[in-house]
Amino acid sequence: ARLEEAVKKTVAENPVVIYSKTWCSYSMEVKALFKRMGVDAHVIELDQLGSQGPQLQKVLERLTGQFTVPNVFIGGKHIGGCTDTVKLWHDGKLAPMLSELNIS
Amino acid sequence: ARLEEAVKKTVAENPVVIYSKTWCSYSMEVKALFKRMGVDAHVIELDQLGSQGPQLQKVLERLTGQFTVPNVFIGGKHIGGCTDTVKLWHDGKLAPMLSELNIS
Ligand SMILES: N[C@@H](CCC(=O)N[C@@H](CS)C(=O)NCC(=O)O)C(=O)O
Ligand SMILES: N[C@@H](CCC(=O)N[C@@H](CS)C(=O)NCC(=O)O)C(=O)O
Ligand code: FES
């Protein structure tokens, strides 16, 4: 419950949150997309947290149904992975979503 | 030297070789590309080999300058990673390369 509370707090307090792994190219792609859009995402590198990393992945799976990285939240809402985020951008929906939330 | 010989033998004996990691989406993309082209690539999953996995990655780095996965060879020649292979396909160069070697 402690880790679950931590995730809920993190996604509530930061407009854009990415749970990532440093050496994963899909995670790099999502981080680069937000950077290009001028958004300063809050990034948590799961492979830099020792045993807490896999534990956080399990908590994310319980909360969102998604175990994989990258795991993206915008305005507290679960978006999904890299393909989901890139599709939102490709469909012209990402920029409006961010500006509605005064994120970029 | 033993592992180096093993890599050299593997890439010499198999028309298309992919050093991969099972949970890596870039590796999945390259495997799927060859499958769509009807090519039966020889796939080595580095995360299924215990301590030999990281050792093989270091050998690949020594032989090719590339530590990352996927690491792709065609006709014994080092091609590169996912972006390199997809670019060859995109530029219309992958199919001719394979048919020249009677691979597909
Ligand atoms: N379609 C998903 C794929 C996500 C995916 O499979 N991620 C891989 C890494 S690229 C993963 O998390 N594998 C399990 C793990 O690393 O623990 C996305 O676009 O994010
Ligand atoms: N541009 C390269 C990127 C390769 C890359 O960075 N691969 C990552 C996994 S997606 C990697 O091997 N990271 C280090 C490791 O996993 O040991 C490609 O297209 O293959
Ligand atoms: S680990 Fe390769 S794309 Fe994520």
PDB file of N, CA and C in Angstrom, chain A residues 40-85:
ATOM      1  N   ASP A  40       8.539  19.280 -19.583  1.00  0.00           N
ATOM      2  CA  ASP A  40       9.503  18.743 -18.637  1.00  0.00           C
ATOM      3  C   ASP A  40       8.854  17.605 -17.851  1.00  0.00           C
ATOM      4  N   ALA A  41       8.888  16.397 -18.412  1.00  0.00           N
ATOM      5  CA  ALA A  41       8.240  15.238 -17.786  1.00  0.00           C
ATOM      6  C   ALA A  41       8.983  14.829 -16.519  1.00  0.00           C
ATOM      7  N   HIS A  42       8.251  14.295 -15.560  1.00  0.00           N
ATOM      8  CA  HIS A  42       8.839  13.743 -14.341  1.00  0.00           C
ATOM      9  C   HIS A  42       9.151  12.281 -14.639  1.00  0.00           C
ATOM     10  N   VAL A  43      10.443  11.938 -14.713  1.00  0.00           N
ATOM     11  CA  VAL A  43      10.850  10.589 -15.140  1.00  0.00           C
ATOM     12  C   VAL A  43      11.339   9.773 -13.944  1.00  0.00           C
ATOM     13  N   ILE A  44      10.834   8.548 -13.809  1.00  0.00           N
ATOM     14  CA  ILE A  44      11.304   7.623 -12.776  1.00  0.00           C
ATOM     15  C   ILE A  44      11.937   6.429 -13.478  1.00  0.00           C
ATOM     16  N   GLU A  45      13.248   6.239 -13.287  1.00  0.00           N
ATOM     17  CA  GLU A  45      13.968   5.154 -13.937  1.00  0.00           C
ATOM     18  C   GLU A  45      13.904   3.907 -13.046  1.00  0.00           C
ATOM     19  N   LEU A  46      13.081   2.961 -13.414  1.00  0.00           N
ATOM     20  CA  LEU A  46      12.840   1.777 -12.603  1.00  0.00           C
ATOM     21  C   LEU A  46      14.079   0.914 -12.428  1.00  0.00           C
ATOM     22  N   ASP A  47      15.043   1.001 -13.354  1.00  0.00           N
ATOM     23  CA  ASP A  47      16.238   0.166 -13.228  1.00  0.00           C
ATOM     24  C   ASP A  47      17.302   0.836 -12.365  1.00  0.00           C
ATOM     25  N   GLN A  48      16.981   1.981 -11.801  1.00  0.00           N
ATOM     26  CA  GLN A  48      17.948   2.678 -10.927  1.00  0.00           C
ATOM     27  C   GLN A  48      17.517   2.614  -9.462  1.00  0.00           C
ATOM     28  N   LEU A  49      16.489   1.824  -9.168  1.00  0.00           N
ATOM     29  CA  LEU A  49      15.919   1.833  -7.816  1.00  0.00           C
ATOM     30  C   LEU A  49      16.147   0.531  -7.069  1.00  0.00           C
ATOM     31  N   GLY A  50      17.072  -0.280  -7.541  1.00  0.00           N
ATOM     32  CA  GLY A  50      17.318  -1.565  -6.867  1.00  0.00           C
ATOM     33  C   GLY A  50      16.062  -2.418  -6.863  1.00  0.00           C
ATOM     34  N   SER A  51      15.783  -3.041  -5.719  1.00  0.00           N
ATOM     35  CA  SER A  51      14.650  -3.981  -5.634  1.00  0.00           C
ATOM     36  C   SER A  51      13.309  -3.264  -5.734  1.00  0.00           C
ATOM     37  N   GLN A  52      13.314  -1.937  -5.501  1.00  0.00           N
ATOM     38  CA  GLN A  52      12.026  -1.205  -5.581  1.00  0.00           C
ATOM     39  C   GLN A  52      11.515  -1.143  -7.010  1.00  0.00           C
ATOM     40  N   GLY A  53      12.447  -1.235  -7.997  1.00  0.00           N
ATOM     41  CA  GLY A  53      12.062  -1.151  -9.408  1.00  0.00           C
ATOM     42  C   GLY A  53      11.013  -2.171  -9.778  1.00  0.00           C
ATOM     43  N   PRO A  54      11.356  -3.479  -9.671  1.00  0.00           N
ATOM     44  CA  PRO A  54      10.362  -4.509 -10.012  1.00  0.00           C
ATOM     45  C   PRO A  54       9.095  -4.406  -9.138  1.00  0.00           C
ATOM     46  N   GLN A  55       9.271  -3.970  -7.881  1.00  0.00           N
ATOM     47  CA  GLN A  55       8.081  -3.822  -7.018  1.00  0.00           C
ATOM     48  C   GLN A  55       7.163  -2.733  -7.580  1.00  0.00           C
ATOM     49  N   LEU A  56       7.762  -1.623  -8.006  1.00  0.00           N
ATOM     50  CA  LEU A  56       6.965  -0.523  -8.584  1.00  0.00           C
ATOM     51  C   LEU A  56       6.273  -0.989  -9.856  1.00  0.00           C
ATOM     52  N   GLN A  57       6.986  -1.821 -10.662  1.00  0.00           N
ATOM     53  CA  GLN A  57       6.359  -2.330 -11.897  1.00  0.00           C
ATOM     54  C   GLN A  57       5.118  -3.140 -11.574  1.00  0.00           C
ATOM     55  N   LYS A  58       5.180  -3.923 -10.491  1.00  0.00           N
ATOM     56  CA  LYS A  58       4.004  -4.729 -10.088  1.00  0.00           C
ATOM     57  C   LYS A  58       2.874  -3.827  -9.610  1.00  0.00           C
ATOM     58  N   VAL A  59       3.225  -2.766  -8.888  1.00  0.00           N
ATOM     59  CA  VAL A  59       2.199  -1.821  -8.410  1.00  0.00           C
ATOM     60  C   VAL A  59       1.544  -1.141  -9.611  1.00  0.00           C
ATOM     61  N   LEU A  60       2.372  -0.732 -10.585  1.00  0.00           N
ATOM     62  CA  LEU A  60       1.827  -0.091 -11.798  1.00  0.00           C
ATOM     63  C   LEU A  60       0.906  -1.056 -12.532  1.00  0.00           C
ATOM     64  N   GLU A  61       1.284  -2.350 -12.529  1.00  0.00           N
ATOM     65  CA  GLU A  61       0.432  -3.342 -13.183  1.00  0.00           C
ATOM     66  C   GLU A  61      -0.909  -3.439 -12.463  1.00  0.00           C
ATOM     67  N   ARG A  62      -0.893  -3.405 -11.120  1.00  0.00           N
ATOM     68  CA  ARG A  62      -2.154  -3.473 -10.345  1.00  0.00           C
ATOM     69  C   ARG A  62      -3.005  -2.230 -10.600  1.00  0.00           C
ATOM     70  N   LEU A  63      -2.343  -1.066 -10.660  1.00  0.00           N
ATOM     71  CA  LEU A  63      -3.102   0.187 -10.793  1.00  0.00           C
ATOM     72  C   LEU A  63      -3.570   0.441 -12.227  1.00  0.00           C
ATOM     73  N   THR A  64      -2.767   0.011 -13.222  1.00  0.00           N
ATOM     74  CA  THR A  64      -3.087   0.402 -14.603  1.00  0.00           C
ATOM     75  C   THR A  64      -3.304  -0.784 -15.542  1.00  0.00           C
ATOM     76  N   GLY A  65      -2.993  -2.004 -15.052  1.00  0.00           N
ATOM     77  CA  GLY A  65      -3.078  -3.158 -15.956  1.00  0.00           C
ATOM     78  C   GLY A  65      -1.864  -3.259 -16.860  1.00  0.00           C
ATOM     79  N   GLN A  66      -0.895  -2.346 -16.722  1.00  0.00           N
ATOM     80  CA  GLN A  66       0.282  -2.344 -17.603  1.00  0.00           C
ATOM     81  C   GLN A  66       1.543  -2.551 -16.788  1.00  0.00           C
ATOM     82  N   PHE A  67       2.277  -3.618 -17.090  1.00  0.00           N
ATOM     83  CA  PHE A  67       3.525  -3.945 -16.397  1.00  0.00           C
ATOM     84  C   PHE A  67       4.719  -3.332 -17.130  1.00  0.00           C
ATOM     85  N   THR A  68       4.567  -3.112 -18.442  1.00  0.00           N
ATOM     86  CA  THR A  68       5.707  -2.735 -19.290  1.00  0.00           C
ATOM     87  C   THR A  68       6.085  -1.258 -19.136  1.00  0.00           C
ATOM     88  N   VAL A  69       7.324  -0.977 -19.604  1.00  0.00           N
ATOM     89  CA  VAL A  69       7.796   0.407 -19.700  1.00  0.00           C
ATOM     90  C   VAL A  69       7.878   0.789 -21.164  1.00  0.00           C
ATOM     91  N   PRO A  70       7.785   2.079 -21.493  1.00  0.00           N
ATOM     92  CA  PRO A  70       7.464   3.192 -20.618  1.00  0.00           C
ATOM     93  C   PRO A  70       5.991   3.193 -20.201  1.00  0.00           C
ATOM     94  N   ASN A  71       5.715   3.726 -18.992  1.00  0.00           N
ATOM     95  CA  ASN A  71       4.339   3.826 -18.506  1.00  0.00           C
ATOM     96  C   ASN A  71       4.065   5.311 -18.264  1.00  0.00           C
ATOM     97  N   VAL A  72       3.161   5.881 -19.073  1.00  0.00           N
ATOM     98  CA  VAL A  72       2.982   7.329 -19.158  1.00  0.00           C
ATOM     99  C   VAL A  72       1.653   7.777 -18.522  1.00  0.00           C
ATOM    100  N   PHE A  73       1.749   8.851 -17.717  1.00  0.00           N
ATOM    101  CA  PHE A  73       0.556   9.490 -17.131  1.00  0.00           C
ATOM    102  C   PHE A  73       0.552  10.961 -17.523  1.00  0.00           C
ATOM    103  N   ILE A  74      -0.618  11.501 -17.873  1.00  0.00           N
ATOM    104  CA  ILE A  74      -0.737  12.936 -18.160  1.00  0.00           C
ATOM    105  C   ILE A  74      -1.898  13.478 -17.339  1.00  0.00           C
ATOM    106  N   GLY A  75      -1.632  14.516 -16.546  1.00  0.00           N
ATOM    107  CA  GLY A  75      -2.696  15.094 -15.718  1.00  0.00           C
ATOM    108  C   GLY A  75      -3.331  14.067 -14.805  1.00  0.00           C
ATOM    109  N   GLY A  76      -2.508  13.149 -14.275  1.00  0.00           N
ATOM    110  CA  GLY A  76      -3.012  12.137 -13.346  1.00  0.00           C
ATOM    111  C   GLY A  76      -3.697  10.972 -14.038  1.00  0.00           C
ATOM    112  N   LYS A  77      -3.870  11.048 -15.349  1.00  0.00           N
ATOM    113  CA  LYS A  77      -4.588   9.982 -16.077  1.00  0.00           C
ATOM    114  C   LYS A  77      -3.598   9.032 -16.739  1.00  0.00           C
ATOM    115  N   HIS A  78      -3.840   7.716 -16.660  1.00  0.00           N
ATOM    116  CA  HIS A  78      -2.975   6.732 -17.296  1.00  0.00           C
ATOM    117  C   HIS A  78      -3.170   6.780 -18.814  1.00  0.00           C
ATOM    118  N   ILE A  79      -2.078   7.000 -19.544  1.00  0.00           N
ATOM    119  CA  ILE A  79      -2.124   7.061 -21.015  1.00  0.00           C
ATOM    120  C   ILE A  79      -1.766   5.714 -21.638  1.00  0.00           C
ATOM    121  N   GLY A  80      -0.719   5.062 -21.151  1.00  0.00           N
ATOM    122  CA  GLY A  80      -0.286   3.788 -21.726  1.00  0.00           C
ATOM    123  C   GLY A  80       1.199   3.787 -21.971  1.00  0.00           C
ATOM    124  N   GLY A  81       1.648   3.135 -23.077  1.00  0.00           N
ATOM    125  CA  GLY A  81       3.075   3.005 -23.355  1.00  0.00           C
ATOM    126  C   GLY A  81       3.537   3.961 -24.448  1.00  0.00           C
ATOM    127  N   CYS A  82       4.617   3.544 -25.131  1.00  0.00           N
ATOM    128  CA  CYS A  82       5.216   4.379 -26.193  1.00  0.00           C
ATOM    129  C   CYS A  82       4.279   4.467 -27.388  1.00  0.00           C
ATOM    130  N   THR A  83       3.786   3.314 -27.848  1.00  0.00           N
ATOM    131  CA  THR A  83       2.941   3.322 -29.056  1.00  0.00           C
ATOM    132  C   THR A  83       1.672   4.141 -28.811  1.00  0.00           C
ATOM    133  N   ASP A  84       1.101   4.056 -27.589  1.00  0.00           N
ATOM    134  CA  ASP A  84      -0.112   4.819 -27.279  1.00  0.00           C
ATOM    135  C   ASP A  84       0.154   6.322 -27.312  1.00  0.00           C
ATOM    136  N   THR A  85       1.286   6.726 -26.704  1.00  0.00           N
ATOM    137  CA  THR A  85       1.616   8.160 -26.617  1.00  0.00           C
ATOM    138  C   THR A  85       1.935   8.724 -27.995  1.00  0.00           C
TER     139      THR A  85
END
